[in-house]
mmCIF file of C-alpha atoms and ligand atoms in Angstrom:
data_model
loop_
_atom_site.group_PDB
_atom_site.id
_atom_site.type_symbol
_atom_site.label_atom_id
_atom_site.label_comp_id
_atom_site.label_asym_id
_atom_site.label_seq_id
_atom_site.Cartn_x
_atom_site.Cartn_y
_atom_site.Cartn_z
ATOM 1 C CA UNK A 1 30.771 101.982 80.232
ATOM 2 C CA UNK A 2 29.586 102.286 83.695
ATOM 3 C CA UNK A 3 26.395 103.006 84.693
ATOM 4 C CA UNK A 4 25.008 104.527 87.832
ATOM 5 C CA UNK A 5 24.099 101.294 89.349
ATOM 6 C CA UNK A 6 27.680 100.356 88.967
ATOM 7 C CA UNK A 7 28.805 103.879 90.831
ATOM 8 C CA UNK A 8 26.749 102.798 93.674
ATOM 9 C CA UNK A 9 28.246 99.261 93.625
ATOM 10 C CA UNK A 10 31.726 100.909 93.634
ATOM 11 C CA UNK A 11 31.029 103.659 96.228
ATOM 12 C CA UNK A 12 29.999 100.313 98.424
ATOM 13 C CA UNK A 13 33.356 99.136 97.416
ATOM 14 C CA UNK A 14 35.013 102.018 98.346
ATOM 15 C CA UNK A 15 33.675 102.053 101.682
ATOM 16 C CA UNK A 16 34.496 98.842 102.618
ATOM 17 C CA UNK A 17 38.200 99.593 101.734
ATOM 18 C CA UNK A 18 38.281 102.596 103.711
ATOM 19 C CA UNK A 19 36.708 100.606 106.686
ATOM 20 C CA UNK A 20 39.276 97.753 106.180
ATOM 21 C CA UNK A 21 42.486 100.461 106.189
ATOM 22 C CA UNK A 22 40.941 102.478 108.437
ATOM 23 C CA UNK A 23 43.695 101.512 111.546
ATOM 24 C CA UNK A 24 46.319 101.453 108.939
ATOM 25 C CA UNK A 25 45.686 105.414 108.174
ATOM 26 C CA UNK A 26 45.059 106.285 111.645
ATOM 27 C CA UNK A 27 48.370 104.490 112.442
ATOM 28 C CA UNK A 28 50.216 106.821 109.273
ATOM 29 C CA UNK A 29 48.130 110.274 110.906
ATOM 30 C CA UNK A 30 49.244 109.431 114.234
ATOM 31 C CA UNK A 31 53.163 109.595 112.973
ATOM 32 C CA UNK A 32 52.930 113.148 111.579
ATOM 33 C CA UNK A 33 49.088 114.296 112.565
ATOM 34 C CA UNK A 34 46.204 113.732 114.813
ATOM 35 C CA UNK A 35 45.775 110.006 115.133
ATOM 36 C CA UNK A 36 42.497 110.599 113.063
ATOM 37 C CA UNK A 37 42.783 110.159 109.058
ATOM 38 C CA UNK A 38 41.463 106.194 109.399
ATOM 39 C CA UNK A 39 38.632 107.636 111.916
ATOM 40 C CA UNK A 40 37.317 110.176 109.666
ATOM 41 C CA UNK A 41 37.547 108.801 106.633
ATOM 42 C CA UNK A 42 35.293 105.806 108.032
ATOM 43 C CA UNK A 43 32.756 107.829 109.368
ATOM 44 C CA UNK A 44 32.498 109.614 106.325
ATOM 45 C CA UNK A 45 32.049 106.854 104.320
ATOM 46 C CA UNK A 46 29.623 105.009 106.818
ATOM 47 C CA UNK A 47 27.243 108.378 106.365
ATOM 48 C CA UNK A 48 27.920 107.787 102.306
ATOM 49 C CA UNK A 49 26.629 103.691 102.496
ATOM 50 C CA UNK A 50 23.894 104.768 104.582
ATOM 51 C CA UNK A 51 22.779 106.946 100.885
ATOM 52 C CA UNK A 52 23.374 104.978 98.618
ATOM 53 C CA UNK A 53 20.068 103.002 98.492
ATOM 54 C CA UNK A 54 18.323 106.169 98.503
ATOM 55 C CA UNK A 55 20.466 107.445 95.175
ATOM 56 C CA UNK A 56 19.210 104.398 93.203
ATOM 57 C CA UNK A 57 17.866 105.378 90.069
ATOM 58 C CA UNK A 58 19.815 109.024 90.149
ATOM 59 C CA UNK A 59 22.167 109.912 87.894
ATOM 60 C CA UNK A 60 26.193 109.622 88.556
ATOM 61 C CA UNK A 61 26.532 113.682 89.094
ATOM 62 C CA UNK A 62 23.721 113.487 91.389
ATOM 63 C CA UNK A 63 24.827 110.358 93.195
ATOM 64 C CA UNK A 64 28.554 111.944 93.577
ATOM 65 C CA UNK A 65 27.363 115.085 94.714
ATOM 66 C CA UNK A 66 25.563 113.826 97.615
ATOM 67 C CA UNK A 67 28.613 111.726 98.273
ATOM 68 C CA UNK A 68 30.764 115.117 98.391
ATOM 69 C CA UNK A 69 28.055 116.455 100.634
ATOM 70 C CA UNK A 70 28.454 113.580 103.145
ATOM 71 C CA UNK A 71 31.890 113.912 102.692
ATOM 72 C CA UNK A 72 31.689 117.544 104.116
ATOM 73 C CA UNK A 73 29.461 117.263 106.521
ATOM 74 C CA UNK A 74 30.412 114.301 108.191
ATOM 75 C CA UNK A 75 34.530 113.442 108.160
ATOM 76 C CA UNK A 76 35.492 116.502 110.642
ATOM 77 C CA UNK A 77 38.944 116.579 109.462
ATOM 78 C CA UNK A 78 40.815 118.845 106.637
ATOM 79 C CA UNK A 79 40.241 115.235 104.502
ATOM 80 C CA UNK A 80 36.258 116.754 104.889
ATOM 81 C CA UNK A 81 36.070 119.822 102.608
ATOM 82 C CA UNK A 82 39.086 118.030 100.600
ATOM 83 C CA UNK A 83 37.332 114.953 99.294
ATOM 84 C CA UNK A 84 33.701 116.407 99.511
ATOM 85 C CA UNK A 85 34.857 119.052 96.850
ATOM 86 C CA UNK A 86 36.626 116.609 95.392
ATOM 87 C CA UNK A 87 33.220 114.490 94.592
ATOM 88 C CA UNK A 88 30.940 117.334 93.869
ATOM 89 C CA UNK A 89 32.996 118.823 91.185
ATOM 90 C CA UNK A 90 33.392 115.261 89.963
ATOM 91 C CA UNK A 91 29.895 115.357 90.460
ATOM 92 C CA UNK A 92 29.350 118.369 88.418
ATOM 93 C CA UNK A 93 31.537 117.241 85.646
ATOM 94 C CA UNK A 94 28.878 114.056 84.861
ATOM 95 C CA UNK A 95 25.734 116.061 85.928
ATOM 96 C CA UNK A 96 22.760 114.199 83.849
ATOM 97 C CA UNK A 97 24.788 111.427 83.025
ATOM 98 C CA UNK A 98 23.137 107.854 83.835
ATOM 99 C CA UNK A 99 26.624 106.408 81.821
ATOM 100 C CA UNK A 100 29.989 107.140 82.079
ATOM 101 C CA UNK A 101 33.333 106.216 79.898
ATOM 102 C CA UNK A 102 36.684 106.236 80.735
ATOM 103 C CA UNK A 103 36.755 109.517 79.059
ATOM 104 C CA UNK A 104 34.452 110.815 81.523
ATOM 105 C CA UNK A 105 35.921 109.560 84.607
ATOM 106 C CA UNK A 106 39.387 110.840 83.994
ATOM 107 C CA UNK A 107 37.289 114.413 82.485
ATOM 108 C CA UNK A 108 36.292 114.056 86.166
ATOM 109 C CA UNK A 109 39.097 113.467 88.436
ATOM 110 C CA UNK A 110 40.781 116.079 86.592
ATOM 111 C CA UNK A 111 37.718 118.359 87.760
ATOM 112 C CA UNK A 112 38.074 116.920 91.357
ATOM 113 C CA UNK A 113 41.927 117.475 91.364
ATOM 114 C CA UNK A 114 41.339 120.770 90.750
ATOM 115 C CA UNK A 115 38.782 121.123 93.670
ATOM 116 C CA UNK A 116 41.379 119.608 96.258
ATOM 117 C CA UNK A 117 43.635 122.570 94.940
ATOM 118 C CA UNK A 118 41.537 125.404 94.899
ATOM 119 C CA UNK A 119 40.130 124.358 98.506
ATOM 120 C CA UNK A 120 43.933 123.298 100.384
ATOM 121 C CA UNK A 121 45.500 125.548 98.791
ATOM 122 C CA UNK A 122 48.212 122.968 98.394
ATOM 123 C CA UNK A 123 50.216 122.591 94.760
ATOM 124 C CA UNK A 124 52.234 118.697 94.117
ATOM 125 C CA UNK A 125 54.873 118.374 96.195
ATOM 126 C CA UNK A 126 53.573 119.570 99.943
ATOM 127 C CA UNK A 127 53.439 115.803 100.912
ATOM 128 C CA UNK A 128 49.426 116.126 100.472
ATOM 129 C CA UNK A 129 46.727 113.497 98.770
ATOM 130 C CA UNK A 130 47.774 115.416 95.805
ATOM 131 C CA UNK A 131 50.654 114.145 95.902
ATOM 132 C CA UNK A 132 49.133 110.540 94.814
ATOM 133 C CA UNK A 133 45.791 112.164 92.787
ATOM 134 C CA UNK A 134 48.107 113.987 90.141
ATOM 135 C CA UNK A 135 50.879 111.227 89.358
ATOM 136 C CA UNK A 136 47.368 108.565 89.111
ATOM 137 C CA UNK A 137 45.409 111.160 86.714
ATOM 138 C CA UNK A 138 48.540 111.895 84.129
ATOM 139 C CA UNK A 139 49.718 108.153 83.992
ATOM 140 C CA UNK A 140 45.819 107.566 83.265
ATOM 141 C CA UNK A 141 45.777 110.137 80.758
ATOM 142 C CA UNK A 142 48.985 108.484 79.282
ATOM 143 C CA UNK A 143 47.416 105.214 79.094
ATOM 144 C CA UNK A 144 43.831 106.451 77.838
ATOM 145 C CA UNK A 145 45.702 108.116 74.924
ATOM 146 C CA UNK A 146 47.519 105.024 73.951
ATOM 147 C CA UNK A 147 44.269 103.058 73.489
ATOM 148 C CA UNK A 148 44.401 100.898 76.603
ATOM 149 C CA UNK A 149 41.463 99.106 77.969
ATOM 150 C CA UNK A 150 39.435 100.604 80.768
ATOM 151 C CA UNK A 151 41.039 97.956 83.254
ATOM 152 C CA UNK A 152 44.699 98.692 82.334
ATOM 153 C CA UNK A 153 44.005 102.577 82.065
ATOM 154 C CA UNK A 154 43.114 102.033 86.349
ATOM 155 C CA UNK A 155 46.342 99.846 86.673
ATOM 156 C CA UNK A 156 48.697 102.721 85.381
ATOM 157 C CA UNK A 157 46.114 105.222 87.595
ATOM 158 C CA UNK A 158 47.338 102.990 90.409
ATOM 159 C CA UNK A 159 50.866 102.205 90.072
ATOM 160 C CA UNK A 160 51.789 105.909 90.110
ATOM 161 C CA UNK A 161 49.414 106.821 92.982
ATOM 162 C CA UNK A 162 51.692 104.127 94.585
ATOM 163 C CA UNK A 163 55.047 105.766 93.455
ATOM 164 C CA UNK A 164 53.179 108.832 94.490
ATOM 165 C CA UNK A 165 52.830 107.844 98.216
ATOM 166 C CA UNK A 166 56.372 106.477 98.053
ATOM 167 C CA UNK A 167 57.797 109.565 97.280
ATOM 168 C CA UNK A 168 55.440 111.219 100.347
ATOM 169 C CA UNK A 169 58.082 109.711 102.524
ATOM 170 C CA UNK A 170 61.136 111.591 100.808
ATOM 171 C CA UNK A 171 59.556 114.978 101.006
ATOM 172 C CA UNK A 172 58.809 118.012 104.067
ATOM 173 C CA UNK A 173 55.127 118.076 104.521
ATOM 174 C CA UNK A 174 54.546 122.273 103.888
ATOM 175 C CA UNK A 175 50.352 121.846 104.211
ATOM 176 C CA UNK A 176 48.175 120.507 107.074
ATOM 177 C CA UNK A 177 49.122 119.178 110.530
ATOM 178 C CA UNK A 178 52.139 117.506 109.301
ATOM 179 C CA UNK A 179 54.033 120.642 108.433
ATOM 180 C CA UNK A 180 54.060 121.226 111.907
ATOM 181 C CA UNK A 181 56.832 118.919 112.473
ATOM 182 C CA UNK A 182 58.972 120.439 109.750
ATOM 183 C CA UNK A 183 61.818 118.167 108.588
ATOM 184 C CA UNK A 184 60.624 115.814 110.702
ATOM 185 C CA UNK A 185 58.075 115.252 108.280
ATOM 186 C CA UNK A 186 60.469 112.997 106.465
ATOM 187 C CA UNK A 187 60.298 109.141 106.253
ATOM 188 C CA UNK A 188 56.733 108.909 106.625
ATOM 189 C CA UNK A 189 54.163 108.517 103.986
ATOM 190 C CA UNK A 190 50.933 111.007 103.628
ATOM 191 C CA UNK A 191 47.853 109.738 104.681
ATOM 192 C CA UNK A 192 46.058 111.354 102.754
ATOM 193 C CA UNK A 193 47.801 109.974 99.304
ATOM 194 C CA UNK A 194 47.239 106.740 101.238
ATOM 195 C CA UNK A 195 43.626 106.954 101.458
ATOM 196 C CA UNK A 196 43.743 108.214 98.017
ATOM 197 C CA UNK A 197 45.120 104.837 96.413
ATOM 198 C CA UNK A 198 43.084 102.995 98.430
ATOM 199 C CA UNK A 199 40.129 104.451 96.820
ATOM 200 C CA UNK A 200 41.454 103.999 93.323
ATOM 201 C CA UNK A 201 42.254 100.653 93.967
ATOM 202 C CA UNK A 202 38.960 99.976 94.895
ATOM 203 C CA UNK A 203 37.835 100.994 91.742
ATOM 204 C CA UNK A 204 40.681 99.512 89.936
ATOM 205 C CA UNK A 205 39.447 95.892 91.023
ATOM 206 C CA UNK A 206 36.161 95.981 89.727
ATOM 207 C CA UNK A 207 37.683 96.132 85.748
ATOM 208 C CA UNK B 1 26.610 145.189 115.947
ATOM 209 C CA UNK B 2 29.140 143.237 114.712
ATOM 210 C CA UNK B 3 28.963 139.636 116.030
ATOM 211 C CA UNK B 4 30.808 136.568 116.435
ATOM 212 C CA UNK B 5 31.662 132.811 115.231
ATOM 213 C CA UNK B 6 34.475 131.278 116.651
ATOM 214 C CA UNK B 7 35.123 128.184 115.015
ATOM 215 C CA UNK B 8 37.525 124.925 116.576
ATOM 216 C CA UNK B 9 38.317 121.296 116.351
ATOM 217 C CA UNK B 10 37.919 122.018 120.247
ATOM 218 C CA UNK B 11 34.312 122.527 121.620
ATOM 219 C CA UNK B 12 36.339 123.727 125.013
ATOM 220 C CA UNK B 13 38.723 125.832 123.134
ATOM 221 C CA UNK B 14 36.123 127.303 121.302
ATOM 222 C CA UNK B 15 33.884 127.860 124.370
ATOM 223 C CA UNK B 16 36.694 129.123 126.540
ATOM 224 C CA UNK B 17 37.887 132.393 123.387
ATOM 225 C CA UNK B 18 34.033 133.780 123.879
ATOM 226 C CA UNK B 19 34.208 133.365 127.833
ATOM 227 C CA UNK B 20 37.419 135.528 127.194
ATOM 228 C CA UNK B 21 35.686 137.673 124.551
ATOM 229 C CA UNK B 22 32.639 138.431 126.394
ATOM 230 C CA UNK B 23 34.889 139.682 129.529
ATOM 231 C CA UNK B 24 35.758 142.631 128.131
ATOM 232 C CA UNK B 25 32.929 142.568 125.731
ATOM 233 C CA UNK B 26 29.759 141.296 127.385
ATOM 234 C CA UNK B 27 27.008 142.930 124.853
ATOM 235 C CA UNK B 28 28.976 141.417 121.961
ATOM 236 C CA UNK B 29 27.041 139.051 120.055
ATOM 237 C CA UNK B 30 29.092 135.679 119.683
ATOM 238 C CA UNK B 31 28.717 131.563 119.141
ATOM 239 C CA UNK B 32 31.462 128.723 119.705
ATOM 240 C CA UNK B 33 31.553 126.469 117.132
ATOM 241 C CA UNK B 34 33.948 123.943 118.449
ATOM 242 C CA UNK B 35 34.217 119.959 118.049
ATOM 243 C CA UNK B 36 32.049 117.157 116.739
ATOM 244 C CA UNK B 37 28.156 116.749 116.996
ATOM 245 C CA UNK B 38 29.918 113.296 119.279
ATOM 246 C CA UNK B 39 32.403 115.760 121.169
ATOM 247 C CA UNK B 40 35.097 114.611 119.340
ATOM 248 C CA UNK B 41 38.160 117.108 118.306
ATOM 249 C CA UNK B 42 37.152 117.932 114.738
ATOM 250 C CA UNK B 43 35.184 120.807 112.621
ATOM 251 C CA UNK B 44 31.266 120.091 112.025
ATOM 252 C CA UNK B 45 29.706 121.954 108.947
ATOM 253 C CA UNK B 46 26.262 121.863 110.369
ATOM 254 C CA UNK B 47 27.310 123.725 113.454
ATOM 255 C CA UNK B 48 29.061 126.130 111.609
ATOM 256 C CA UNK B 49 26.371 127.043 109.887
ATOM 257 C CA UNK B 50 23.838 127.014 112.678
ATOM 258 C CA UNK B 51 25.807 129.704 114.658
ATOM 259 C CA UNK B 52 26.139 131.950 111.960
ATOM 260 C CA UNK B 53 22.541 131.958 110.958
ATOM 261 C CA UNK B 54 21.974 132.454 114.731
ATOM 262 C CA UNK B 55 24.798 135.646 115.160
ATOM 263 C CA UNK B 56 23.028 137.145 111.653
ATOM 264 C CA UNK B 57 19.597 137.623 113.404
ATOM 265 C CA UNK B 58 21.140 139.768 116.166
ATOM 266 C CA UNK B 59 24.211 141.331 114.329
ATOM 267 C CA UNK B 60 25.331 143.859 111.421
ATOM 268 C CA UNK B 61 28.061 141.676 110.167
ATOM 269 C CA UNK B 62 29.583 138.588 111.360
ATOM 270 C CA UNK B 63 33.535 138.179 111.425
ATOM 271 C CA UNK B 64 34.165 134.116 112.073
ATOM 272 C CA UNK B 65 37.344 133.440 113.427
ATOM 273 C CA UNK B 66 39.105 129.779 112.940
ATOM 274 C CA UNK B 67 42.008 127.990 114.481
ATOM 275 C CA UNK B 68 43.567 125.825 111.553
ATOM 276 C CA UNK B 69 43.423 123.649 108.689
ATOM 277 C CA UNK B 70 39.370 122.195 108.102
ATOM 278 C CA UNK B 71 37.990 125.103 110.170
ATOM 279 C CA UNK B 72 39.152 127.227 107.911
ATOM 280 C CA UNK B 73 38.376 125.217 105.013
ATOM 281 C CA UNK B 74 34.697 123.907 106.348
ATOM 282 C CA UNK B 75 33.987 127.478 107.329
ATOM 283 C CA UNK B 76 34.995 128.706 103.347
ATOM 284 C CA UNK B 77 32.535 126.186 102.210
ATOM 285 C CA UNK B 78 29.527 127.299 104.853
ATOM 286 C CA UNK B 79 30.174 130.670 103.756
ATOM 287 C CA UNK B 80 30.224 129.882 99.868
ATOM 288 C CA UNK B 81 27.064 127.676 100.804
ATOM 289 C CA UNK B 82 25.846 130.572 102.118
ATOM 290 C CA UNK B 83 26.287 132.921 98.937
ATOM 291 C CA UNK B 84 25.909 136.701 99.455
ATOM 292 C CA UNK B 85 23.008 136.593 102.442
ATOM 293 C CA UNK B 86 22.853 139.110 104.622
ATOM 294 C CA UNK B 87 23.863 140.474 107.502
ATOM 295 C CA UNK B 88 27.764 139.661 105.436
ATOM 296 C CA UNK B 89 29.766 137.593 107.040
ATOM 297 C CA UNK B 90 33.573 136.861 106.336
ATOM 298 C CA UNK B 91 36.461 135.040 107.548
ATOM 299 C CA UNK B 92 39.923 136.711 109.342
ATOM 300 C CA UNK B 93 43.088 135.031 109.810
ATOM 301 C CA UNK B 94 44.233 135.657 113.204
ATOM 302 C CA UNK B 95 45.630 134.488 116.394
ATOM 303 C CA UNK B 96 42.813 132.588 117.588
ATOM 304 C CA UNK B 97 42.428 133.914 121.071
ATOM 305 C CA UNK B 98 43.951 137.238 120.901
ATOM 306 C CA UNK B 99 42.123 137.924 117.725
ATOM 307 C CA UNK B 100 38.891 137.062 119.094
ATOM 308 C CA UNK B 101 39.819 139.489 122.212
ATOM 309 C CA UNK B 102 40.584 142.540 120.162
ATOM 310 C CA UNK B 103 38.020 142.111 117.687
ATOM 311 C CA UNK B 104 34.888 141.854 119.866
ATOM 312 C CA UNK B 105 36.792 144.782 121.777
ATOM 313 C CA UNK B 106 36.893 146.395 118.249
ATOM 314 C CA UNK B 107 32.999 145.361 117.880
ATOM 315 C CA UNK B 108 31.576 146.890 121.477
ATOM 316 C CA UNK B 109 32.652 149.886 120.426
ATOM 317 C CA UNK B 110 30.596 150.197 117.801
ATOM 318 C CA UNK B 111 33.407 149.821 114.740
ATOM 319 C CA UNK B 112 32.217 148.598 111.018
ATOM 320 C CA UNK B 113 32.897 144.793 110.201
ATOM 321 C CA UNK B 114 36.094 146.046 108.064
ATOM 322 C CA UNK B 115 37.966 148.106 111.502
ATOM 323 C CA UNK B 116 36.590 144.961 113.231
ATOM 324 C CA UNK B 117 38.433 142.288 111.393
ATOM 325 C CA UNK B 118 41.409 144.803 111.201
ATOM 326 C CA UNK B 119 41.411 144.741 114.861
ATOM 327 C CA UNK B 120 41.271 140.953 114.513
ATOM 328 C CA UNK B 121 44.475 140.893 112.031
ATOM 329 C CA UNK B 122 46.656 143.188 113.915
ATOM 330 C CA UNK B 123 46.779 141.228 117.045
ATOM 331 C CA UNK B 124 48.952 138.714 115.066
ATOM 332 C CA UNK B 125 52.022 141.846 115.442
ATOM 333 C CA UNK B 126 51.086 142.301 119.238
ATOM 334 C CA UNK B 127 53.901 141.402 121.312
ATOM 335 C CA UNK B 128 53.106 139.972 124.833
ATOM 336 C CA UNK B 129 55.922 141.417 126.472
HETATM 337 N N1 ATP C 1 45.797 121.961 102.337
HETATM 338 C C1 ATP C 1 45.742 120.680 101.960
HETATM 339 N N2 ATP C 1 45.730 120.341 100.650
HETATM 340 C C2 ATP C 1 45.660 119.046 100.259
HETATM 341 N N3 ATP C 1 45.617 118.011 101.120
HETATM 342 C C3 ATP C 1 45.648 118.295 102.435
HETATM 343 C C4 ATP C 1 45.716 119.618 102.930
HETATM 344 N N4 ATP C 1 45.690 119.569 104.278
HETATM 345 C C5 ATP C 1 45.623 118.260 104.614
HETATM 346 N N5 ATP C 1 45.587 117.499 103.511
HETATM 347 C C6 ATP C 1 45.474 116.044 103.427
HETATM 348 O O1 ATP C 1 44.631 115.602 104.455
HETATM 349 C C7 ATP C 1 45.241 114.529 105.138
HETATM 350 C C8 ATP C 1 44.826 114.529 106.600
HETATM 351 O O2 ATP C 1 43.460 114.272 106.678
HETATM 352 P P1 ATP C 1 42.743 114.175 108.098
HETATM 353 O O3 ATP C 1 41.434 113.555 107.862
HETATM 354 O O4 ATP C 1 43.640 113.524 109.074
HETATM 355 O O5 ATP C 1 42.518 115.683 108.462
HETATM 356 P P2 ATP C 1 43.273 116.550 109.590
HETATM 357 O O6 ATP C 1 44.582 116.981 109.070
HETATM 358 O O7 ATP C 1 43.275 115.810 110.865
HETATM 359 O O8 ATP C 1 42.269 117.756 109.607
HETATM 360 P P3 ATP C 1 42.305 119.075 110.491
HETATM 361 O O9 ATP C 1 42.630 120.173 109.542
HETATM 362 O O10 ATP C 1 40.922 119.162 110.983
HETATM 363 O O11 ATP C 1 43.284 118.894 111.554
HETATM 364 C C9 ATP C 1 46.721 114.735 104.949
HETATM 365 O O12 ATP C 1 47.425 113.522 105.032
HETATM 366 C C10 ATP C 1 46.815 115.362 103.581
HETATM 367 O O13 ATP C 1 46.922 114.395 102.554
HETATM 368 MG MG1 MG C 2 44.262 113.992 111.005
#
């Protein structure tokens, strides 16, 4: 179980892994968008640590809802809107919840998933963050069903967002900035589904 | 009246459709919302919002206009933020500059919101010569 305390510890988490890739996704955007991804993503985040010692004592739907709120009104890029729906619908799916199980969480990215597609648009396959966030919810799915531990359930999460981004390289980008350069697109990895594993794996190394 | 947001990852951009707007159009009611609160490229929420609740005190309708990708998306969530408050206001998908041009054309003349954002949509089969 995780408590709220311990979604304020990870959101801290989080942010430090953003700021600590933060070149390395600016470097990816700059290949096939606007030089920005790393940029945004860290000042997003920096507005989200500011919160969190203010969210103390709230419950994980409230605490990710403000996150998502941040999120939107603070990145300035498409990745904005994206993850900030992302976390309130997450957020919505634990409203009143000072606990959550593995259950929950995966209850919830499938919630946030589904934000990221109803606000881009975008289905798997368009060389987007989805194409990281759906491979990392089914193979957590897969493992959850089989009875794996909490920790190991985040491992599989993470290994296919991995294989996710890898195949971001094979594939035209047909959403965002990066479908601008049509074929030429191909042979560089999303940012996006970069930023996305880094995330994950931020959560993956606190179980 | 129908009035104006014009919304950019480009304050200048943004700045420089209304300048072209208001030259054919000068009664028109319109805000830029272009760039970060810094003056960074990028689309801010908070502006967004502040220049539509500033067009819906002086208009009958507001018609926001968007170049690409989060200004269209942070603009959807401002608006669904907004719910259904009045004076309306919706989003067109347009050629940025020559929609804004036709539009607030569209809008001096007196037109509803709906032959207004047609206006705004049929610049996109305009040829320039
Ligand atoms: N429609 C979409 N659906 C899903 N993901 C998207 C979409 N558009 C962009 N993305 C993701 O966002 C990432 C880029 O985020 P970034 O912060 O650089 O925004 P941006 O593209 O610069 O934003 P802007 O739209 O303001 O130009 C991409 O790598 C991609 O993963
Ligand atoms: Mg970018």
């Amino acid at each position: 179980m995780t408590d709220s305390a311990k979604v304020l510890e990870l959101l801290g988490k989080m942010k430090a892994a953003i700021d600590e890739n933060a070149q390395f996704l600016t470097d990816l955007d700059a290949a096939i968008g606007d030089n920005d991804h790393g940029i945004n993503m860290a000042r997003g985040f920096k507005k989200v640590e500011e919160d969190l010692p203010g969210l103390s004592g709230k419950d994980v739907g409230a605490i990710l809802k403000k996150v998502g709120m941040d999120l939107v009104s603070t990145v300035g890029g498409s990745s904005g809107p994206l993850y900030g729906t992302a976390f309130m619908k997450a957020g919505a799916k634990a409203a009143g919840k000072n606990e959550i199980g593995m259950d929950d969480f995966i209850a919830m990215m499938e919630e946030a998933i589904g934000g990221v597609q109803m606000r881009g648009k975008a289905v798997k396959g368009e060389k987007t963050m989805l194409d990281s966030m759906i491979p990392a919810l089914d193979a957590m799915k897969e493992a959850a069903g089989a009875g794996k531990a909490a920790g190991d359930v985040l491992k599989a999460g993470v290994a296919a967002a991995e294989d996710g981004v890898e195949y971001t390289k094979g594939i035209i980008a047909t959403k965002g900035r990066a479908s601008y350069l049509g074929e030429r697109s191909i042979g560089h990895q999303d940012p996006g589904a970069t930023s996305f594993l880094v995330l994950l794996k931020a959560i993956a190394e606190e179980y | 009246m129908v009035g104006f947001v014009l919304v950019s990852h480009s304050r200048t951009l943004a700045e420089g459709a209304k300048e072209l707007g208001l030259m054919m159009a000068p009664e028109v009611p319109v805000e830029a919302a272009g760039g970060l609160p810094d003056g960074g490229m990028g689309t801010d929420y908070q502006r967004i919002a502040e220049a539509i609740d500033k067009v819906a005190e002086v208009s009958d309708g507001i018609l926001v206009i968007m170049d690409m990708g989060s200004s269209c998306m942070t603009t959807e969530m401002v608006l669904e933020d907004r719910g259904d408050a009045l004076p309306k206001a919706v989003m067109v998908d347009c050629p940025f500059v020559e929609g804004t041009v036709a539009a607030m054309v569209s809008a001096a003349m007196g037109d509803s919101l709906e032959t207004v954002k047609k206006a705004a949509e049929d610049a996109a089969g305009e040829k320039k010569f």
